[in-house]
Every structure is written in C-alpha cells, then in structure tokens.
Amino acid sequence: MEFVYETSVTRADALRELCERWGVEPAVRVVALDEAFGRVTAEDVRAVCSLPVKRSSKRDGIAVRSADFAHGLPDTSGWRRGRDFAQADTGDDFPDAFDAVIAVEDIAYEADGALRITNDDLDVRPGTAVNPCGSIVRAGDVIVPVHTRLTPELVAALAVGGHAQVRVLERPVVAYLPTGSELVPYGSYPQRGQNLEANGLMVRGMLGAWGAEVRCYPIVRDDREALEAALDRALEAADIVLINGGSSRGEEDFNARLLEQRGSYFRHGVRAIPGRPVGMALIDGTPVVNVPGPVLAAFLCMDWLIKGLVAHYLGVPVPQRQTVRARLAEEVKKPAGFERLSRVALSPDGEGGLTCTPLPFGLGVANTLRESDGMLVLPLGCTEAEAGELVEVELLKPLELIERGACR
C-alpha cells in the first residue's frame, strides 16, 4: 500500500488512537506466589497478618526489664537467665516479662557465669531495641498496589504479608503471523529466492519480556484467501494480532489492504524512519498491526507500538530505557516531516563522556545489530543535528559494556 503522508500519523498518535478505541477487559486469575514473577496485580493486595505478631528483638542480645535501669545501671552480678533476663536474638520474640533489649556487644559473662554490662553509658528505656507489633507489616496495609508488575522482592513482600497466592491479570495473548511466499523457517538452508523467517524469534522474546503470551503461527503464503483464513483463526484466539510483512507497495503486499477492508478503524503509515509502512486496524474489537518485514523495521514497530499496546492492556507504564548524553561525532540530516530513529555506536571520549556515531545505512542487519549501542531519536520539525552537539541516546546495551570499551 502506498504511503500517503497526509493520512499518516506520528508514533505517539498511532498508539493513542489504538488505545482509545480498544475496549480492554483483561481476565483475572489466581496464581501461586512462585508463579507470580512478572505478573501484574489485578487489585490492591493487603497484608492479612501483622509481623511481628507481638514484638521482636531488633538485635542479638538479651531482653531485660527497663524498670531495672530507671536509676542507672543495676548490679547484675546475681542476675539469673529466665528470671532477670532472657536470650533475645534478632527477629525473635521474648517473654512478656521483659520490655527492652541490650545488644550482645554491651554485655559479657564472667568466668562463673555472672552477667556484666560493659557499656557504662547504656540507656535502657521501654521499647529499646524492640520491633513493635506490625513494624514489619501491619494487617490491612497495602503491600502491592493494583496494576503493579511483581518483581522478586515484591513477591517476597506478599509472602511476608501472609499470602500464598495472588490475583493477577491474565497475560495478553498476542498472535504472530509471518507472511510471504519467499519465507522458509529459520534453521533451513535458503535456496535462491528464499528468505529466513527470523522475526518470530525476536517477537517472541520481546513480548515475553513485556509480560505477554505469544502464539506463533506457521508461515502464510502470499495468497489473499489463505491470509484471511489465518487472520480469522488468530482473531478468535488472541487479544492482539501481528501480521508480519506485506505492509508496503509490493505486488503481493495484501496485508495492509486486508486490514483496511476488514477494520472498523484503519491507519497506514507513521511519520518515522525507518519503518514507515506500519498498518494498524481494529477488527472485531481486536488490534491488528501489520508489522513491516525487515528485521530492523520490525524491531522498531514492536518497540514503540506493540510494547505500548501490551502496557495499555496490563495498565502499567510503558517500559523506558536508560538514556545517556553523548556528543555526536558527525552531522545527521533528515526530512522535517519525519522522526528519525538512528542506531548508533557509543564509545568513551577519554574525558569521562561518550561519543555517539550513527551507524551507516547499508551496513547489513547482522553488523548493524552487533554494532548498535543505542538509539538516537531526532524529532519532527528539525532537519539536522550538528557534529559536536550533545544528544540524548536510549541505550540498547548495558552502559558498563560501553564504558569499558568492550570488544565488539
């Protein structure tokens, strides 16, 4: 389908328009805590118990009566364990007869077993070194708010609050349909005129990291009836459908036209390069996205659009990459009416900063992916960024690898 600038939209508007029209209603399920990592809470989760239940010791030492210290340090030479003091290890409860704790560093035992306090400046009052009831967690308090992605530490916090399971949102099911008569499965040895279907692996990995469930369908040949039948199957099974390939102006690029004909809402084209020929539709209330076929363009569509749709479904913020400031090594030009998303290499400049070098077009997919350290986004309206300019770069690799000048 031909790209028409006047009917295209910005990346931000494309995501907003789809989300506004998509009636998201995630189902809810209960999962055990050991299955909850990465899931998103369906409700505020409150503690069902308090910890400590009564109280506990803040440190290793002995529990004592603060009243015995009201007039200074008492004579402890005749004190007996269990009557005048008790053992109190960190986190442990101790008998109700005692109301304060002295650290083990402030006491000693004589050869005959007599207790001696070694800190002459010791100040013991009611509650000294004692965790009161509920100081770790209090029954009824919100441990994890609704629409929060559960990290390992938050899952542990749920266990501390008395939970063994938690209500979470079902993961969005995303169907992936690779299309193209030239495609053969990865792992094949391609013959003349064939191309390897590799995007499915990238799609599966990216969606899994964002919290979606992926269903990859077999390759669909460039046949209108076969494409429509595959789309219908995917619509029945998925919350989001991705059709990879056939989004541009090739003779067999049926997919964008199919979305236009079937969709209650349809857009084709975004004002960003690379990856302009993205098709977006709502078909029977389900978002269907025609993802460009080339690996680098498919990555970008996944990164700004599909990631946003998954986040919208789960009610969580769109994941953001770490950014760094770097000095541009060379001039970058672009059309004013488009964003430009440029992969760049970063290197230490020897003065504690970073140098940013745009990767050239024509470098090849494998070389480009290997050399990419970050993404430089130049906004609509501007036509160039000058050499020496300080720019913001989204990291595609860990910063520590770049700062160390890791071998590529």
mmCIF file of C-alpha atoms in Angstrom:
data_model
loop_
_atom_site.group_PDB
_atom_site.id
_atom_site.type_symbol
_atom_site.label_atom_id
_atom_site.label_comp_id
_atom_site.label_asym_id
_atom_site.label_seq_id
_atom_site.Cartn_x
_atom_site.Cartn_y
_atom_site.Cartn_z
ATOM 1 C CA MET A 1 0.000 0.000 0.000
ATOM 2 C CA GLU A 2 1.322 3.414 -0.955
ATOM 3 C CA PHE A 3 2.494 5.665 1.862
ATOM 4 C CA VAL A 4 0.446 8.880 1.963
ATOM 5 C CA TYR A 5 1.900 11.486 4.260
ATOM 6 C CA GLU A 6 -1.379 13.355 4.771
ATOM 7 C CA THR A 7 -3.129 10.287 6.199
ATOM 8 C CA SER A 8 -0.143 9.053 8.205
ATOM 9 C CA VAL A 9 0.266 9.785 11.907
ATOM 10 C CA THR A 10 3.036 10.232 14.421
ATOM 11 C CA ARG A 11 4.118 7.289 16.527
ATOM 12 C CA ALA A 12 2.522 8.841 19.614
ATOM 13 C CA ASP A 13 -0.786 9.450 17.845
ATOM 14 C CA ALA A 14 -0.854 5.947 16.387
ATOM 15 C CA LEU A 15 -0.556 4.370 19.828
ATOM 16 C CA ARG A 16 -3.036 6.806 21.364
ATOM 17 C CA GLU A 17 -5.664 6.239 18.659
ATOM 18 C CA LEU A 18 -5.499 2.464 19.002
ATOM 19 C CA CYS A 19 -5.630 2.533 22.804
ATOM 20 C CA GLU A 20 -8.571 4.958 22.863
ATOM 21 C CA ARG A 21 -10.621 2.681 20.597
ATOM 22 C CA TRP A 22 -9.635 -0.625 22.189
ATOM 23 C CA GLY A 23 -12.010 -1.794 24.893
ATOM 24 C CA VAL A 24 -9.563 -3.671 27.105
ATOM 25 C CA GLU A 25 -11.108 -6.112 29.596
ATOM 26 C CA PRO A 26 -8.366 -8.414 30.937
ATOM 27 C CA ALA A 27 -9.492 -11.531 32.744
ATOM 28 C CA VAL A 28 -8.243 -12.227 36.263
ATOM 29 C CA ARG A 29 -6.714 -15.398 37.640
ATOM 30 C CA VAL A 30 -5.228 -16.570 40.912
ATOM 31 C CA VAL A 31 -1.629 -17.815 40.820
ATOM 32 C CA ALA A 32 0.689 -19.211 43.460
ATOM 33 C CA LEU A 33 3.430 -16.850 44.559
ATOM 34 C CA ASP A 34 6.127 -18.986 42.970
ATOM 35 C CA GLU A 35 4.362 -18.428 39.629
ATOM 36 C CA ALA A 36 3.747 -14.705 40.127
ATOM 37 C CA PHE A 37 7.069 -13.224 38.996
ATOM 38 C CA GLY A 38 6.496 -10.662 36.260
ATOM 39 C CA ARG A 39 2.703 -10.829 36.548
ATOM 40 C CA VAL A 40 0.584 -7.718 37.109
ATOM 41 C CA THR A 41 -1.676 -7.363 40.138
ATOM 42 C CA ALA A 42 -5.419 -7.212 39.491
ATOM 43 C CA GLU A 43 -6.199 -5.361 42.728
ATOM 44 C CA ASP A 44 -4.583 -3.742 45.747
ATOM 45 C CA VAL A 45 -3.041 -6.572 47.764
ATOM 46 C CA ARG A 46 -3.261 -6.062 51.523
ATOM 47 C CA ALA A 47 -1.495 -7.835 54.339
ATOM 48 C CA VAL A 48 -3.603 -10.496 56.033
ATOM 49 C CA CYS A 49 -1.426 -10.638 59.144
ATOM 50 C CA SER A 50 0.915 -8.415 61.116
ATOM 51 C CA LEU A 51 4.610 -9.076 61.668
ATOM 52 C CA PRO A 52 5.940 -9.320 64.202
ATOM 53 C CA VAL A 53 2.748 -10.759 65.651
ATOM 54 C CA LYS A 54 3.539 -9.337 69.104
ATOM 55 C CA ARG A 55 7.054 -7.867 69.019
ATOM 56 C CA SER A 56 10.604 -8.974 68.307
ATOM 57 C CA SER A 57 14.188 -8.103 69.090
ATOM 58 C CA LYS A 58 15.996 -5.667 66.802
ATOM 59 C CA ARG A 59 19.364 -7.213 67.535
ATOM 60 C CA ASP A 60 21.187 -10.140 69.078
ATOM 61 C CA GLY A 61 21.388 -9.674 72.836
ATOM 62 C CA ILE A 62 19.344 -10.089 75.994
ATOM 63 C CA ALA A 63 15.840 -8.970 76.904
ATOM 64 C CA VAL A 64 15.537 -7.041 80.186
ATOM 65 C CA ARG A 65 13.085 -5.025 82.274
ATOM 66 C CA SER A 66 13.581 -1.318 81.609
ATOM 67 C CA ALA A 67 12.369 -0.579 85.146
ATOM 68 C CA ASP A 68 15.554 -2.180 86.476
ATOM 69 C CA PHE A 69 17.502 0.621 84.744
ATOM 70 C CA ALA A 70 15.348 3.533 85.929
ATOM 71 C CA HIS A 71 18.001 4.699 88.405
ATOM 72 C CA GLY A 72 21.119 3.800 86.417
ATOM 73 C CA LEU A 73 22.939 0.580 85.744
ATOM 74 C CA PRO A 74 21.862 -2.135 88.179
ATOM 75 C CA ASP A 75 24.109 -4.667 89.841
ATOM 76 C CA THR A 76 23.729 -7.677 87.540
ATOM 77 C CA SER A 77 26.187 -9.994 89.264
ATOM 78 C CA GLY A 78 23.356 -12.014 90.772
ATOM 79 C CA TRP A 79 21.059 -11.984 87.745
ATOM 80 C CA ARG A 80 19.805 -15.317 86.519
ATOM 81 C CA ARG A 81 18.752 -16.172 82.972
ATOM 82 C CA GLY A 82 14.990 -16.622 82.718
ATOM 83 C CA ARG A 83 14.315 -14.677 85.903
ATOM 84 C CA ASP A 84 16.130 -11.359 85.407
ATOM 85 C CA PHE A 85 16.842 -11.514 81.666
ATOM 86 C CA ALA A 86 16.273 -13.739 78.647
ATOM 87 C CA GLN A 87 18.077 -14.512 75.421
ATOM 88 C CA ALA A 88 16.813 -12.315 72.545
ATOM 89 C CA ASP A 89 18.179 -12.936 69.056
ATOM 90 C CA THR A 90 17.444 -10.652 66.105
ATOM 91 C CA GLY A 91 13.878 -11.155 64.903
ATOM 92 C CA ASP A 92 12.914 -13.408 67.788
ATOM 93 C CA ASP A 93 10.120 -12.878 70.281
ATOM 94 C CA PHE A 94 10.924 -12.936 74.003
ATOM 95 C CA PRO A 95 8.925 -13.360 77.240
ATOM 96 C CA ASP A 96 6.353 -10.688 78.124
ATOM 97 C CA ALA A 97 8.096 -10.076 81.447
ATOM 98 C CA PHE A 98 10.731 -8.058 79.571
ATOM 99 C CA ASP A 99 10.293 -4.882 77.522
ATOM 100 C CA ALA A 100 13.747 -3.866 76.254
ATOM 101 C CA VAL A 101 16.806 -5.416 74.626
ATOM 102 C CA ILE A 102 20.519 -4.868 75.279
ATOM 103 C CA ALA A 103 22.888 -5.662 72.418
ATOM 104 C CA VAL A 104 25.308 -8.530 72.835
ATOM 105 C CA GLU A 105 28.167 -6.051 72.290
ATOM 106 C CA ASP A 106 27.258 -4.322 75.573
ATOM 107 C CA ILE A 107 27.379 -7.371 77.833
ATOM 108 C CA ALA A 108 29.865 -10.014 78.948
ATOM 109 C CA TYR A 109 29.808 -13.100 81.131
ATOM 110 C CA GLU A 110 32.307 -13.681 83.938
ATOM 111 C CA ALA A 111 34.063 -16.995 84.429
ATOM 112 C CA ASP A 112 31.437 -18.000 86.988
ATOM 113 C CA GLY A 113 28.623 -17.165 84.521
ATOM 114 C CA ALA A 114 27.680 -13.865 86.132
ATOM 115 C CA LEU A 115 26.313 -11.228 83.745
ATOM 116 C CA ARG A 116 28.221 -7.961 83.414
ATOM 117 C CA ILE A 117 27.171 -4.839 81.478
ATOM 118 C CA THR A 118 30.208 -3.411 79.696
ATOM 119 C CA ASN A 119 28.757 -0.132 78.415
ATOM 120 C CA ASP A 120 28.667 2.438 81.224
ATOM 121 C CA ASP A 121 26.658 4.863 79.062
ATOM 122 C CA LEU A 122 23.887 2.388 78.320
ATOM 123 C CA ASP A 123 20.428 3.983 78.216
ATOM 124 C CA VAL A 124 17.638 1.429 78.583
ATOM 125 C CA ARG A 125 14.026 2.501 78.280
ATOM 126 C CA PRO A 126 10.729 0.737 77.467
ATOM 127 C CA GLY A 127 10.965 -0.479 73.858
ATOM 128 C CA THR A 128 14.714 -0.026 73.484
ATOM 129 C CA ALA A 129 15.871 -2.189 70.517
ATOM 130 C CA VAL A 130 12.411 -3.758 70.201
ATOM 131 C CA ASN A 131 10.374 -4.074 66.994
ATOM 132 C CA PRO A 132 6.735 -3.389 67.940
ATOM 133 C CA CYS A 133 3.806 -5.407 66.566
ATOM 134 C CA GLY A 134 3.286 -4.610 62.873
ATOM 135 C CA SER A 135 6.610 -2.825 62.404
ATOM 136 C CA ILE A 136 7.499 -5.156 59.512
ATOM 137 C CA VAL A 137 3.986 -5.304 58.057
ATOM 138 C CA ARG A 138 0.587 -4.489 59.533
ATOM 139 C CA ALA A 139 -2.611 -6.378 58.703
ATOM 140 C CA GLY A 140 -4.745 -4.397 56.266
ATOM 141 C CA ASP A 141 -1.913 -2.293 54.861
ATOM 142 C CA VAL A 142 -1.484 -2.273 51.064
ATOM 143 C CA ILE A 143 1.604 -4.308 50.243
ATOM 144 C CA VAL A 144 1.379 -4.010 46.457
ATOM 145 C CA PRO A 145 -0.971 -1.627 44.594
ATOM 146 C CA VAL A 146 -3.174 -2.655 41.671
ATOM 147 C CA HIS A 147 -1.543 -2.709 38.206
ATOM 148 C CA THR A 148 1.937 -3.318 39.592
ATOM 149 C CA ARG A 149 4.348 -5.716 37.919
ATOM 150 C CA LEU A 150 5.538 -8.187 40.534
ATOM 151 C CA THR A 151 9.295 -8.194 40.988
ATOM 152 C CA PRO A 152 11.024 -10.891 43.065
ATOM 153 C CA GLU A 153 11.200 -8.570 46.098
ATOM 154 C CA LEU A 154 7.503 -7.703 45.833
ATOM 155 C CA VAL A 155 6.617 -11.384 45.668
ATOM 156 C CA ALA A 156 8.627 -11.860 48.858
ATOM 157 C CA ALA A 157 6.733 -8.944 50.420
ATOM 158 C CA LEU A 158 3.446 -10.699 49.637
ATOM 159 C CA ALA A 159 4.678 -13.780 51.462
ATOM 160 C CA VAL A 160 5.671 -11.617 54.438
ATOM 161 C CA GLY A 161 2.126 -10.239 54.408
ATOM 162 C CA GLY A 162 0.647 -13.701 54.789
ATOM 163 C CA HIS A 163 -0.191 -14.538 51.164
ATOM 164 C CA ALA A 164 0.441 -17.817 49.376
ATOM 165 C CA GLN A 165 -1.258 -16.738 46.159
ATOM 166 C CA VAL A 166 -2.289 -13.523 44.428
ATOM 167 C CA ARG A 167 -4.888 -12.306 41.926
ATOM 168 C CA VAL A 168 -3.242 -11.166 38.702
ATOM 169 C CA LEU A 169 -4.322 -10.057 35.261
ATOM 170 C CA GLU A 170 -4.218 -12.634 32.526
ATOM 171 C CA ARG A 171 -1.383 -12.028 30.117
ATOM 172 C CA PRO A 172 -2.472 -10.604 26.771
ATOM 173 C CA VAL A 173 -2.335 -13.266 24.082
ATOM 174 C CA VAL A 174 -0.509 -11.987 21.009
ATOM 175 C CA ALA A 175 -0.776 -13.919 17.751
ATOM 176 C CA TYR A 176 2.117 -13.638 15.306
ATOM 177 C CA LEU A 177 1.506 -14.442 11.634
ATOM 178 C CA PRO A 178 4.613 -14.409 9.411
ATOM 179 C CA THR A 179 3.648 -13.933 5.773
ATOM 180 C CA GLY A 180 5.488 -14.160 2.478
ATOM 181 C CA SER A 181 5.884 -16.818 -0.205
ATOM 182 C CA GLU A 182 9.642 -16.306 -0.047
ATOM 183 C CA LEU A 183 9.918 -17.252 3.640
ATOM 184 C CA VAL A 184 11.264 -20.548 4.967
ATOM 185 C CA PRO A 185 11.629 -21.489 8.652
ATOM 186 C CA TYR A 186 14.830 -20.461 10.423
ATOM 187 C CA GLY A 187 17.258 -23.336 10.581
ATOM 188 C CA SER A 188 16.622 -24.121 6.900
ATOM 189 C CA TYR A 189 19.296 -23.619 4.267
ATOM 190 C CA PRO A 190 17.753 -20.981 1.985
ATOM 191 C CA GLN A 191 17.657 -21.523 -1.738
ATOM 192 C CA ARG A 192 17.632 -18.845 -4.385
ATOM 193 C CA GLY A 193 14.683 -16.502 -3.909
ATOM 194 C CA GLN A 194 14.080 -17.614 -0.323
ATOM 195 C CA ASN A 195 14.447 -15.725 2.933
ATOM 196 C CA LEU A 196 14.615 -16.973 6.510
ATOM 197 C CA GLU A 197 11.766 -16.224 8.900
ATOM 198 C CA ALA A 198 13.673 -14.815 11.869
ATOM 199 C CA ASN A 199 11.344 -12.114 13.169
ATOM 200 C CA GLY A 200 9.258 -14.662 15.069
ATOM 201 C CA LEU A 201 12.126 -15.283 17.482
ATOM 202 C CA MET A 202 12.594 -11.574 18.098
ATOM 203 C CA VAL A 203 8.855 -11.057 18.546
ATOM 204 C CA ARG A 204 8.582 -13.957 20.991
ATOM 205 C CA GLY A 205 11.484 -12.707 23.085
ATOM 206 C CA MET A 206 10.324 -9.098 23.207
ATOM 207 C CA LEU A 207 6.714 -9.949 24.035
ATOM 208 C CA GLY A 208 7.751 -12.398 26.739
ATOM 209 C CA ALA A 209 9.847 -9.699 28.402
ATOM 210 C CA TRP A 210 6.852 -7.347 28.402
ATOM 211 C CA GLY A 211 4.517 -9.879 30.002
ATOM 212 C CA ALA A 212 2.560 -11.201 27.010
ATOM 213 C CA GLU A 213 1.802 -14.745 25.914
ATOM 214 C CA VAL A 214 2.839 -15.401 22.309
ATOM 215 C CA ARG A 215 1.315 -17.766 19.767
ATOM 216 C CA CYS A 216 3.392 -18.068 16.620
ATOM 217 C CA TYR A 217 1.548 -19.363 13.570
ATOM 218 C CA PRO A 218 3.049 -21.142 10.546
ATOM 219 C CA ILE A 219 4.246 -19.086 7.591
ATOM 220 C CA VAL A 220 1.360 -17.927 5.407
ATOM 221 C CA ARG A 221 1.967 -17.683 1.668
ATOM 222 C CA ASP A 222 1.031 -14.568 -0.309
ATOM 223 C CA ASP A 223 -2.477 -15.668 -1.096
ATOM 224 C CA ARG A 224 -5.479 -13.491 -0.201
ATOM 225 C CA GLU A 225 -7.739 -16.360 0.894
ATOM 226 C CA ALA A 226 -5.000 -18.046 2.941
ATOM 227 C CA LEU A 227 -4.132 -14.752 4.624
ATOM 228 C CA GLU A 228 -7.746 -14.023 5.502
ATOM 229 C CA ALA A 229 -8.291 -17.536 6.871
ATOM 230 C CA ALA A 230 -5.159 -17.241 9.045
ATOM 231 C CA LEU A 231 -6.284 -13.824 10.281
ATOM 232 C CA ASP A 232 -9.699 -15.196 11.262
ATOM 233 C CA ARG A 233 -8.082 -18.017 13.243
ATOM 234 C CA ALA A 234 -5.810 -15.556 15.023
ATOM 235 C CA LEU A 235 -8.662 -13.164 15.837
ATOM 236 C CA GLU A 236 -10.520 -15.974 17.605
ATOM 237 C CA ALA A 237 -7.505 -16.838 19.764
ATOM 238 C CA ALA A 238 -5.718 -13.582 20.550
ATOM 239 C CA ASP A 239 -6.055 -10.174 22.184
ATOM 240 C CA ILE A 240 -3.587 -8.608 19.721
ATOM 241 C CA VAL A 241 -2.743 -9.873 16.229
ATOM 242 C CA LEU A 242 0.539 -9.168 14.449
ATOM 243 C CA ILE A 243 0.817 -9.769 10.701
ATOM 244 C CA ASN A 244 4.436 -9.572 9.650
ATOM 245 C CA GLY A 245 5.217 -8.472 6.110
ATOM 246 C CA GLY A 246 3.150 -7.244 3.183
ATOM 247 C CA SER A 247 2.822 -3.719 4.539
ATOM 248 C CA SER A 248 4.351 -1.749 1.689
ATOM 249 C CA ARG A 249 3.786 -1.461 -2.086
ATOM 250 C CA GLY A 250 4.843 -4.833 -3.426
ATOM 251 C CA GLU A 251 2.639 -6.635 -5.926
ATOM 252 C CA GLU A 252 1.850 -9.296 -3.326
ATOM 253 C CA ASP A 253 1.577 -6.951 -0.319
ATOM 254 C CA PHE A 254 -2.018 -7.916 0.501
ATOM 255 C CA ASN A 255 -1.955 -7.439 4.240
ATOM 256 C CA ALA A 256 -2.391 -3.681 4.556
ATOM 257 C CA ARG A 257 -5.288 -3.764 2.089
ATOM 258 C CA LEU A 258 -6.860 -6.627 4.020
ATOM 259 C CA LEU A 259 -6.714 -4.608 7.244
ATOM 260 C CA GLU A 260 -8.249 -1.611 5.508
ATOM 261 C CA GLN A 261 -11.148 -3.680 4.209
ATOM 262 C CA ARG A 262 -11.816 -5.532 7.469
ATOM 263 C CA GLY A 263 -11.139 -2.838 10.040
ATOM 264 C CA SER A 264 -13.623 -0.582 11.789
ATOM 265 C CA TYR A 265 -10.576 1.639 12.299
ATOM 266 C CA PHE A 266 -7.564 1.721 9.989
ATOM 267 C CA ARG A 267 -4.369 3.712 9.658
ATOM 268 C CA HIS A 268 -1.447 3.145 7.345
ATOM 269 C CA GLY A 269 1.913 4.802 7.770
ATOM 270 C CA VAL A 270 3.736 6.544 10.573
ATOM 271 C CA ARG A 271 5.866 9.642 10.317
ATOM 272 C CA ALA A 272 9.060 7.937 11.379
ATOM 273 C CA ILE A 273 12.000 6.463 9.504
ATOM 274 C CA PRO A 274 12.836 3.675 9.219
ATOM 275 C CA GLY A 275 9.630 1.640 9.481
ATOM 276 C CA ARG A 276 7.115 3.987 7.849
ATOM 277 C CA PRO A 277 4.761 1.369 6.332
ATOM 278 C CA VAL A 278 3.021 0.218 9.519
ATOM 279 C CA GLY A 279 -0.645 -0.728 9.192
ATOM 280 C CA MET A 280 -2.959 -0.505 12.214
ATOM 281 C CA ALA A 281 -6.571 -1.632 12.476
ATOM 282 C CA LEU A 282 -9.304 -2.700 14.844
ATOM 283 C CA ILE A 283 -11.071 -5.782 13.569
ATOM 284 C CA ASP A 284 -13.955 -7.100 15.658
ATOM 285 C CA GLY A 285 -12.588 -5.007 18.533
ATOM 286 C CA THR A 286 -9.099 -6.543 18.343
ATOM 287 C CA PRO A 287 -5.988 -4.530 17.466
ATOM 288 C CA VAL A 288 -4.329 -5.902 14.350
ATOM 289 C CA VAL A 289 -0.935 -4.499 13.400
ATOM 290 C CA ASN A 290 0.768 -5.051 10.070
ATOM 291 C CA VAL A 291 4.427 -5.099 11.127
ATOM 292 C CA PRO A 292 6.995 -4.316 8.391
ATOM 293 C CA GLY A 293 9.012 -7.316 7.267
ATOM 294 C CA PRO A 294 12.662 -6.185 7.538
ATOM 295 C CA VAL A 295 14.165 -7.090 10.912
ATOM 296 C CA LEU A 296 15.238 -3.563 11.853
ATOM 297 C CA ALA A 297 11.879 -2.033 10.907
ATOM 298 C CA ALA A 298 10.011 -4.850 12.673
ATOM 299 C CA PHE A 299 12.031 -4.198 15.823
ATOM 300 C CA LEU A 300 11.054 -0.533 15.816
ATOM 301 C CA CYS A 301 7.360 -1.284 15.342
ATOM 302 C CA MET A 302 7.487 -3.775 18.203
ATOM 303 C CA ASP A 303 9.418 -1.350 20.355
ATOM 304 C CA TRP A 304 7.176 1.709 20.149
ATOM 305 C CA LEU A 305 3.748 0.321 19.219
ATOM 306 C CA ILE A 306 3.340 -3.263 20.411
ATOM 307 C CA LYS A 307 5.148 -2.602 23.688
ATOM 308 C CA GLY A 308 2.710 0.253 24.263
ATOM 309 C CA LEU A 309 -0.321 -1.919 23.498
ATOM 310 C CA VAL A 310 0.808 -4.616 25.946
ATOM 311 C CA ALA A 311 1.399 -1.999 28.649
ATOM 312 C CA HIS A 312 -2.037 -0.495 27.985
ATOM 313 C CA TYR A 313 -3.675 -3.921 28.291
ATOM 314 C CA LEU A 314 -1.985 -4.544 31.654
ATOM 315 C CA GLY A 315 -2.472 -0.989 32.927
ATOM 316 C CA VAL A 316 1.233 -0.479 33.582
ATOM 317 C CA PRO A 317 3.625 2.256 32.390
ATOM 318 C CA VAL A 318 5.390 1.641 29.104
ATOM 319 C CA PRO A 319 8.890 0.353 29.948
ATOM 320 C CA GLN A 320 11.553 3.004 29.357
ATOM 321 C CA ARG A 321 15.196 2.505 28.520
ATOM 322 C CA GLN A 322 18.052 4.165 30.327
ATOM 323 C CA THR A 323 19.288 7.239 28.479
ATOM 324 C CA VAL A 324 22.703 8.877 28.350
ATOM 325 C CA ARG A 325 24.044 12.125 26.965
ATOM 326 C CA ALA A 326 26.643 11.779 24.235
ATOM 327 C CA ARG A 327 28.404 14.070 21.793
ATOM 328 C CA LEU A 328 27.514 13.484 18.160
ATOM 329 C CA ALA A 329 30.543 12.551 16.067
ATOM 330 C CA GLU A 330 29.070 13.636 12.742
ATOM 331 C CA GLU A 331 26.182 15.587 11.270
ATOM 332 C CA VAL A 332 22.831 13.805 10.858
ATOM 333 C CA LYS A 333 20.221 15.114 8.405
ATOM 334 C CA LYS A 334 16.591 14.147 7.968
ATOM 335 C CA PRO A 335 13.294 15.346 6.473
ATOM 336 C CA ALA A 336 11.465 17.815 8.735
ATOM 337 C CA GLY A 337 8.194 15.875 8.499
ATOM 338 C CA PHE A 338 9.546 12.651 9.985
ATOM 339 C CA GLU A 339 11.151 11.436 13.167
ATOM 340 C CA ARG A 340 14.421 9.680 12.543
ATOM 341 C CA LEU A 341 15.362 6.688 14.657
ATOM 342 C CA SER A 342 19.070 6.109 14.203
ATOM 343 C CA ARG A 343 21.050 3.254 15.645
ATOM 344 C CA VAL A 344 24.359 4.498 16.986
ATOM 345 C CA ALA A 345 27.641 3.239 18.353
ATOM 346 C CA LEU A 346 28.856 4.747 21.632
ATOM 347 C CA SER A 347 32.427 4.982 22.806
ATOM 348 C CA PRO A 348 34.234 6.634 25.731
ATOM 349 C CA ASP A 349 35.650 10.025 24.717
ATOM 350 C CA GLY A 350 38.578 9.844 27.156
ATOM 351 C CA GLU A 351 37.217 12.705 29.234
ATOM 352 C CA GLY A 352 34.528 10.856 31.159
ATOM 353 C CA GLY A 353 31.877 11.330 28.484
ATOM 354 C CA LEU A 354 30.611 9.417 25.460
ATOM 355 C CA THR A 355 30.855 9.888 21.717
ATOM 356 C CA CYS A 356 27.889 8.943 19.564
ATOM 357 C CA THR A 357 28.476 7.732 15.987
ATOM 358 C CA PRO A 358 25.457 6.991 13.749
ATOM 359 C CA LEU A 359 25.708 3.639 12.015
ATOM 360 C CA PRO A 360 25.680 3.925 8.207
ATOM 361 C CA PHE A 361 22.861 2.623 6.051
ATOM 362 C CA GLY A 362 23.808 -0.495 4.137
ATOM 363 C CA LEU A 363 25.842 -1.959 6.978
ATOM 364 C CA GLY A 364 23.722 -5.113 6.924
ATOM 365 C CA VAL A 365 21.381 -6.484 9.555
ATOM 366 C CA ALA A 366 23.900 -8.651 11.414
ATOM 367 C CA ASN A 367 26.558 -5.930 11.521
ATOM 368 C CA THR A 368 24.053 -3.249 12.487
ATOM 369 C CA LEU A 369 22.670 -5.278 15.380
ATOM 370 C CA ARG A 370 26.155 -6.158 16.592
ATOM 371 C CA GLU A 371 27.400 -2.580 16.451
ATOM 372 C CA SER A 372 24.278 -0.922 17.920
ATOM 373 C CA ASP A 373 24.778 0.510 21.391
ATOM 374 C CA GLY A 374 21.867 2.916 21.416
ATOM 375 C CA MET A 375 19.074 4.672 19.581
ATOM 376 C CA LEU A 376 19.135 8.355 18.702
ATOM 377 C CA VAL A 377 15.675 9.832 18.094
ATOM 378 C CA LEU A 378 15.513 13.096 16.177
ATOM 379 C CA PRO A 379 12.036 14.648 16.460
ATOM 380 C CA LEU A 380 9.657 16.015 13.846
ATOM 381 C CA GLY A 381 10.371 19.547 12.832
ATOM 382 C CA CYS A 382 14.149 19.514 12.940
ATOM 383 C CA THR A 383 16.170 18.806 9.814
ATOM 384 C CA GLU A 384 19.591 18.071 11.260
ATOM 385 C CA ALA A 385 21.744 17.508 14.298
ATOM 386 C CA GLU A 386 25.204 19.005 14.070
ATOM 387 C CA ALA A 387 28.509 17.317 14.762
ATOM 388 C CA GLY A 388 29.624 18.092 18.307
ATOM 389 C CA GLU A 389 26.043 18.523 19.522
ATOM 390 C CA LEU A 390 25.151 16.908 22.846
ATOM 391 C CA VAL A 391 22.282 14.476 22.235
ATOM 392 C CA GLU A 392 20.247 12.024 24.309
ATOM 393 C CA VAL A 393 20.620 8.347 23.409
ATOM 394 C CA GLU A 394 18.443 5.412 24.505
ATOM 395 C CA LEU A 395 20.695 2.522 25.479
ATOM 396 C CA LEU A 396 20.329 -0.800 23.694
ATOM 397 C CA LYS A 397 23.220 -2.355 25.626
ATOM 398 C CA PRO A 398 24.294 -2.159 29.278
ATOM 399 C CA LEU A 399 26.239 1.021 29.924
ATOM 400 C CA GLU A 400 29.035 -0.837 31.706
ATOM 401 C CA LEU A 401 29.923 -2.667 28.479
ATOM 402 C CA ILE A 402 30.173 0.606 26.594
ATOM 403 C CA GLU A 403 32.168 2.424 29.281
ATOM 404 C CA ARG A 404 34.680 -0.394 29.400
ATOM 405 C CA GLY A 405 35.165 -0.205 25.662
ATOM 406 C CA ALA A 406 34.111 -3.839 25.300
ATOM 407 C CA CYS A 407 35.306 -5.619 22.196
ATOM 408 C CA ARG A 408 32.627 -5.914 19.527
#
